[in-house]
mmCIF file of C-alpha atoms and ligand atoms in Angstrom:
data_model
loop_
_atom_site.group_PDB
_atom_site.id
_atom_site.type_symbol
_atom_site.label_atom_id
_atom_site.label_comp_id
_atom_site.label_asym_id
_atom_site.label_seq_id
_atom_site.Cartn_x
_atom_site.Cartn_y
_atom_site.Cartn_z
ATOM 1 C CA UNK A 1 14.764 -9.367 7.879
ATOM 2 C CA UNK A 2 15.762 -11.955 4.955
ATOM 3 C CA UNK A 3 15.745 -15.303 5.627
ATOM 4 C CA UNK A 4 15.164 -14.777 9.632
ATOM 5 C CA UNK A 5 12.649 -15.573 12.080
ATOM 6 C CA UNK A 6 9.931 -13.384 11.575
ATOM 7 C CA UNK A 7 6.539 -13.604 13.145
ATOM 8 C CA UNK A 8 3.489 -12.256 12.666
ATOM 9 C CA UNK A 9 0.343 -11.345 15.409
ATOM 10 C CA UNK A 10 -3.317 -11.078 14.836
ATOM 11 C CA UNK A 11 -4.166 -7.542 15.787
ATOM 12 C CA UNK A 12 -6.938 -5.541 15.274
ATOM 13 C CA UNK A 13 -6.919 -5.288 11.270
ATOM 14 C CA UNK A 14 -7.824 -8.931 10.358
ATOM 15 C CA UNK A 15 -7.538 -8.730 6.782
ATOM 16 C CA UNK A 16 -4.261 -6.686 7.305
ATOM 17 C CA UNK A 17 -2.350 -8.840 9.296
ATOM 18 C CA UNK A 18 -3.780 -12.392 7.491
ATOM 19 C CA UNK A 19 -2.141 -10.454 4.188
ATOM 20 C CA UNK A 20 1.554 -9.629 5.738
ATOM 21 C CA UNK A 21 1.756 -12.469 6.784
ATOM 22 C CA UNK A 22 1.670 -13.780 3.224
ATOM 23 C CA UNK A 23 3.209 -11.393 2.417
ATOM 24 C CA UNK A 24 6.677 -11.681 4.454
ATOM 25 C CA UNK A 25 6.787 -14.856 3.371
ATOM 26 C CA UNK A 26 7.861 -13.685 0.133
ATOM 27 C CA UNK A 27 10.861 -13.273 2.669
ATOM 28 C CA UNK A 28 11.596 -16.145 4.462
ATOM 29 C CA UNK A 29 11.044 -19.535 3.996
ATOM 30 C CA UNK A 30 10.766 -19.564 8.633
ATOM 31 C CA UNK A 31 7.401 -17.443 9.284
ATOM 32 C CA UNK A 32 4.787 -18.199 12.105
ATOM 33 C CA UNK A 33 1.628 -16.884 12.715
ATOM 34 C CA UNK A 34 0.114 -15.649 16.679
ATOM 35 C CA UNK A 35 -3.894 -15.907 15.558
ATOM 36 C CA UNK A 36 -3.623 -14.520 19.122
ATOM 37 C CA UNK A 37 -7.273 -12.928 19.574
ATOM 38 C CA UNK A 38 -8.084 -14.144 15.732
ATOM 39 C CA UNK A 39 -10.262 -17.287 14.578
ATOM 40 C CA UNK A 40 -8.364 -18.351 11.409
ATOM 41 C CA UNK A 41 -11.549 -20.437 9.549
ATOM 42 C CA UNK A 42 -10.245 -23.538 7.654
ATOM 43 C CA UNK A 43 -9.713 -21.491 4.347
ATOM 44 C CA UNK A 44 -7.310 -19.099 6.093
ATOM 45 C CA UNK A 45 -5.417 -21.820 7.416
ATOM 46 C CA UNK A 46 -4.920 -24.196 4.461
ATOM 47 C CA UNK A 47 -3.796 -21.393 2.862
ATOM 48 C CA UNK A 48 -1.709 -20.649 4.919
ATOM 49 C CA UNK A 49 -0.546 -24.387 5.572
ATOM 50 C CA UNK A 50 0.252 -24.637 1.647
ATOM 51 C CA UNK A 51 2.840 -22.123 1.694
ATOM 52 C CA UNK A 52 4.247 -23.222 4.842
ATOM 53 C CA UNK A 53 3.691 -20.686 7.464
ATOM 54 C CA UNK A 54 3.356 -22.402 10.424
ATOM 55 C CA UNK A 55 0.464 -21.406 12.817
ATOM 56 C CA UNK A 56 1.021 -21.060 17.100
ATOM 57 C CA UNK A 57 -2.358 -20.899 18.766
ATOM 58 C CA UNK A 58 -2.750 -20.076 22.725
ATOM 59 C CA UNK A 59 -2.863 -15.926 23.608
ATOM 60 C CA UNK A 60 0.203 -13.991 23.773
ATOM 61 C CA UNK A 61 1.899 -12.335 26.746
ATOM 62 C CA UNK A 62 4.268 -10.120 25.540
ATOM 63 C CA UNK A 63 7.109 -9.869 23.434
ATOM 64 C CA UNK A 64 10.614 -10.906 25.060
ATOM 65 C CA UNK A 65 14.376 -8.319 24.569
ATOM 66 C CA UNK A 66 17.399 -8.619 25.799
ATOM 67 C CA UNK A 67 19.772 -5.969 24.498
ATOM 68 C CA UNK A 68 17.126 -3.727 22.430
ATOM 69 C CA UNK A 69 16.939 -6.828 20.083
ATOM 70 C CA UNK A 70 13.867 -8.989 19.506
ATOM 71 C CA UNK A 71 13.848 -12.837 21.079
ATOM 72 C CA UNK A 72 10.913 -14.247 21.067
ATOM 73 C CA UNK A 73 7.168 -14.508 21.211
ATOM 74 C CA UNK A 74 5.807 -15.763 24.227
ATOM 75 C CA UNK A 75 2.600 -16.859 24.777
ATOM 76 C CA UNK A 76 0.224 -16.530 28.697
ATOM 77 C CA UNK A 77 0.629 -20.605 28.355
ATOM 78 C CA UNK A 78 4.665 -19.591 29.228
ATOM 79 C CA UNK A 79 6.139 -20.658 26.006
ATOM 80 C CA UNK A 80 7.997 -18.968 24.663
ATOM 81 C CA UNK A 81 8.889 -19.587 20.336
ATOM 82 C CA UNK A 82 11.830 -17.428 19.465
ATOM 83 C CA UNK A 83 11.991 -14.870 16.703
ATOM 84 C CA UNK A 84 14.212 -12.659 14.943
ATOM 85 C CA UNK A 85 10.812 -9.887 13.864
ATOM 86 C CA UNK A 86 7.908 -9.664 14.843
ATOM 87 C CA UNK A 87 4.781 -7.619 12.427
ATOM 88 C CA UNK A 88 1.943 -6.404 13.327
ATOM 89 C CA UNK A 89 -0.776 -5.430 11.069
ATOM 90 C CA UNK A 90 -1.497 -1.986 12.875
ATOM 91 C CA UNK A 91 -5.627 -0.046 12.423
ATOM 92 C CA UNK A 92 -5.027 2.949 10.477
ATOM 93 C CA UNK A 93 -7.303 6.315 10.635
ATOM 94 C CA UNK A 94 -6.911 8.671 8.730
ATOM 95 C CA UNK A 95 -6.460 12.461 9.999
ATOM 96 C CA UNK A 96 -9.371 13.556 8.155
ATOM 97 C CA UNK A 97 -11.267 16.391 11.250
ATOM 98 C CA UNK A 98 -10.685 19.131 8.294
ATOM 99 C CA UNK A 99 -12.433 17.630 6.177
ATOM 100 C CA UNK A 100 -14.968 16.241 8.042
ATOM 101 C CA UNK A 101 -15.563 19.246 10.179
ATOM 102 C CA UNK A 102 -15.969 20.762 5.960
ATOM 103 C CA UNK A 103 -18.677 18.110 5.826
ATOM 104 C CA UNK A 104 -17.318 15.827 3.063
ATOM 105 C CA UNK A 105 -18.958 13.015 2.370
ATOM 106 C CA UNK A 106 -17.445 9.749 3.486
ATOM 107 C CA UNK A 107 -17.478 6.383 1.811
ATOM 108 C CA UNK A 108 -19.006 3.269 2.752
ATOM 109 C CA UNK A 109 -15.827 2.388 4.133
ATOM 110 C CA UNK A 110 -15.584 5.588 5.765
ATOM 111 C CA UNK A 111 -13.103 7.284 4.522
ATOM 112 C CA UNK A 112 -13.681 10.659 2.399
ATOM 113 C CA UNK A 113 -14.304 10.115 -0.892
ATOM 114 C CA UNK A 114 -13.108 11.772 -3.570
ATOM 115 C CA UNK A 115 -12.696 11.396 -7.624
ATOM 116 C CA UNK A 116 -10.188 10.650 -9.253
ATOM 117 C CA UNK A 117 -8.367 14.653 -9.212
ATOM 118 C CA UNK A 118 -9.160 14.441 -5.638
ATOM 119 C CA UNK A 119 -12.342 16.081 -5.308
ATOM 120 C CA UNK A 120 -14.195 15.766 -2.540
ATOM 121 C CA UNK A 121 -17.793 16.365 -2.667
ATOM 122 C CA UNK A 122 -17.809 20.307 -1.337
ATOM 123 C CA UNK A 123 -16.994 22.975 -3.355
ATOM 124 C CA UNK A 124 -13.391 23.922 -3.364
ATOM 125 C CA UNK A 125 -11.912 21.556 -0.864
ATOM 126 C CA UNK A 126 -9.173 18.562 -2.729
ATOM 127 C CA UNK A 127 -7.656 15.217 -0.671
ATOM 128 C CA UNK A 128 -5.207 13.166 -1.563
ATOM 129 C CA UNK A 129 -2.613 10.581 0.073
ATOM 130 C CA UNK A 130 -2.634 8.964 3.165
ATOM 131 C CA UNK A 131 -5.528 11.571 4.122
ATOM 132 C CA UNK A 132 -7.492 9.338 2.395
ATOM 133 C CA UNK A 133 -5.916 6.015 0.484
ATOM 134 C CA UNK A 134 -4.652 3.909 3.003
ATOM 135 C CA UNK A 135 -2.325 1.910 0.319
ATOM 136 C CA UNK A 136 -0.583 4.577 -0.701
ATOM 137 C CA UNK A 137 2.938 5.248 -0.967
ATOM 138 C CA UNK A 138 5.024 7.996 -1.486
ATOM 139 C CA UNK A 139 4.798 7.774 -4.433
ATOM 140 C CA UNK A 140 0.865 7.875 -5.283
ATOM 141 C CA UNK A 141 0.580 10.259 -2.169
ATOM 142 C CA UNK A 142 2.693 12.360 -4.314
ATOM 143 C CA UNK A 143 1.428 11.292 -7.550
ATOM 144 C CA UNK A 144 -2.120 12.105 -6.323
ATOM 145 C CA UNK A 145 -1.400 15.599 -4.616
ATOM 146 C CA UNK A 146 0.293 16.336 -7.939
ATOM 147 C CA UNK A 147 -3.198 15.806 -10.082
ATOM 148 C CA UNK A 148 -5.193 17.809 -6.702
ATOM 149 C CA UNK A 149 -2.922 20.481 -7.598
ATOM 150 C CA UNK A 150 -3.992 20.826 -11.132
ATOM 151 C CA UNK A 151 -7.488 19.782 -11.578
ATOM 152 C CA UNK A 152 -7.890 22.787 -8.139
ATOM 153 C CA UNK A 153 -5.282 25.418 -10.370
ATOM 154 C CA UNK A 154 -7.792 24.469 -13.230
ATOM 155 C CA UNK A 155 -10.955 24.873 -10.543
ATOM 156 C CA UNK A 156 -9.406 28.712 -10.322
ATOM 157 C CA UNK A 157 -8.762 29.995 -13.614
ATOM 158 C CA UNK A 158 -12.361 28.968 -14.525
ATOM 159 C CA UNK A 159 -13.643 31.362 -11.805
ATOM 160 C CA UNK A 160 -10.976 33.872 -12.999
ATOM 161 C CA UNK A 161 -11.915 33.079 -16.791
ATOM 162 C CA UNK A 162 -15.770 33.696 -15.495
ATOM 163 C CA UNK A 163 -15.311 36.613 -12.914
ATOM 164 C CA UNK A 164 -12.790 38.063 -16.444
ATOM 165 C CA UNK A 165 -15.574 37.204 -18.924
ATOM 166 C CA UNK A 166 -18.540 38.647 -15.837
ATOM 167 C CA UNK A 167 -16.622 42.040 -15.289
ATOM 168 C CA UNK A 168 -16.727 42.651 -18.955
ATOM 169 C CA UNK A 169 -19.295 41.920 -20.087
ATOM 170 C CA UNK A 170 -20.710 44.815 -17.114
ATOM 171 C CA UNK A 171 -17.753 47.943 -18.661
ATOM 172 C CA UNK A 172 -19.447 46.936 -21.634
ATOM 173 C CA UNK A 173 -23.330 46.635 -21.032
HETATM 174 C C1 FAD B 1 5.110 2.258 9.187
HETATM 175 C C2 FAD B 1 5.353 3.053 7.638
HETATM 176 C C3 FAD B 1 6.217 2.915 7.344
HETATM 177 C C4 FAD B 1 5.870 3.101 5.440
HETATM 178 N N1 FAD B 1 6.604 2.759 4.612
HETATM 179 C C5 FAD B 1 6.326 3.182 3.540
HETATM 180 C C6 FAD B 1 7.604 3.049 2.453
HETATM 181 O O1 FAD B 1 8.574 2.374 2.865
HETATM 182 N N2 FAD B 1 7.874 2.800 1.246
HETATM 183 C C7 FAD B 1 6.274 3.968 0.997
HETATM 184 O O2 FAD B 1 6.339 4.415 -0.360
HETATM 185 N N3 FAD B 1 6.496 4.766 1.898
HETATM 186 C C8 FAD B 1 5.684 4.067 3.115
HETATM 187 N N4 FAD B 1 5.164 4.217 3.371
HETATM 188 C C9 FAD B 1 3.599 5.276 3.252
HETATM 189 C C10 FAD B 1 3.900 6.222 2.892
HETATM 190 O O3 FAD B 1 4.562 6.973 4.807
HETATM 191 C C11 FAD B 1 2.508 7.594 3.115
HETATM 192 O O4 FAD B 1 1.712 7.178 1.937
HETATM 193 C C12 FAD B 1 3.229 9.075 2.681
HETATM 194 O O5 FAD B 1 3.679 9.831 3.910
HETATM 195 C C13 FAD B 1 1.718 9.649 2.696
HETATM 196 O O6 FAD B 1 2.239 10.894 2.966
HETATM 197 P P1 FAD B 1 0.914 12.561 2.800
HETATM 198 O O7 FAD B 1 1.516 13.030 2.553
HETATM 199 O O8 FAD B 1 -0.087 11.909 1.985
HETATM 200 O O9 FAD B 1 0.763 12.265 4.117
HETATM 201 P P2 FAD B 1 1.772 11.941 5.174
HETATM 202 O O10 FAD B 1 3.673 12.037 5.068
HETATM 203 O O11 FAD B 1 1.559 11.619 6.968
HETATM 204 O O12 FAD B 1 1.458 13.721 5.373
HETATM 205 C C14 FAD B 1 0.321 13.745 6.677
HETATM 206 C C15 FAD B 1 0.464 15.737 6.890
HETATM 207 O O13 FAD B 1 -0.486 16.535 7.977
HETATM 208 C C16 FAD B 1 0.263 16.597 8.999
HETATM 209 N N5 FAD B 1 -1.266 16.804 9.470
HETATM 210 C C17 FAD B 1 -1.967 16.668 9.679
HETATM 211 N N6 FAD B 1 -3.142 16.643 9.825
HETATM 212 C C18 FAD B 1 -2.721 17.942 10.278
HETATM 213 C C19 FAD B 1 -3.322 19.236 10.374
HETATM 214 N N7 FAD B 1 -5.089 19.411 10.919
HETATM 215 N N8 FAD B 1 -3.237 20.302 10.868
HETATM 216 C C20 FAD B 1 -2.118 21.385 10.235
HETATM 217 N N9 FAD B 1 -1.440 19.352 9.654
HETATM 218 C C21 FAD B 1 -1.703 18.230 9.772
HETATM 219 C C22 FAD B 1 0.545 15.259 9.494
HETATM 220 O O14 FAD B 1 1.023 15.991 10.597
HETATM 221 C C23 FAD B 1 1.884 15.057 8.743
HETATM 222 O O15 FAD B 1 2.554 15.743 9.174
HETATM 223 C C24 FAD B 1 5.339 3.956 5.418
HETATM 224 C C25 FAD B 1 4.411 4.714 6.318
HETATM 225 C C26 FAD B 1 3.900 3.583 7.578
HETATM 226 C C27 FAD B 1 2.742 4.508 8.728
#
């Protein structure tokens, strides 16, 4: 998408959408932000202005597509702004039913809380990757999974040692 006409559509995830507009500005000089239902503060508007991100106010009606290619963003008032690509800020929802059913404590952000090793509040339960860390990438999710696996194995090993010790003292006793 480098150097093409990019649009960013105001989505449910307000902070992420605003960040995304600044992010894709790294790829193109031609970025238009469509606030849609987001009301920008003066500060946010100034930050867009400063980096040459154009703001087109108005409710978005639809994206126009022809021959499987995006043509533009159509507003409710009938205007169409030609765009090659449009990004939206999605709301990230962890699929953590298993963890919440087991009683794992949630953090202030509503996501299951883990220690750096991935250990949750429930003994014997570890979690890693996107289920506890929405900005995780493949590399960091894999790394967190490896750390959790090591921690989990230490936990199992400690149990084995304790069990062996108990069995030995029982037989000696
Ligand atoms: C659109 C998009 C683009 C991305 N682009 C990049 C990129 O360019 N580079 C990059 O590094 N990362 C990218 N990521 C992020 C990357 O995909 C994730 O960080 C990574 O996949 C996280 O791995 P994970 O194993 O934690 O979760 P996932 O890959 O989501 O794996 C979790 C698996 O568990 C399964 N599951 C869930 N609940 C249950 C259950 N109850 N029982 C059994 N199975 C279950 C799911 O179906 C899924 O298969 C992108 C993500 C998205 C959504």
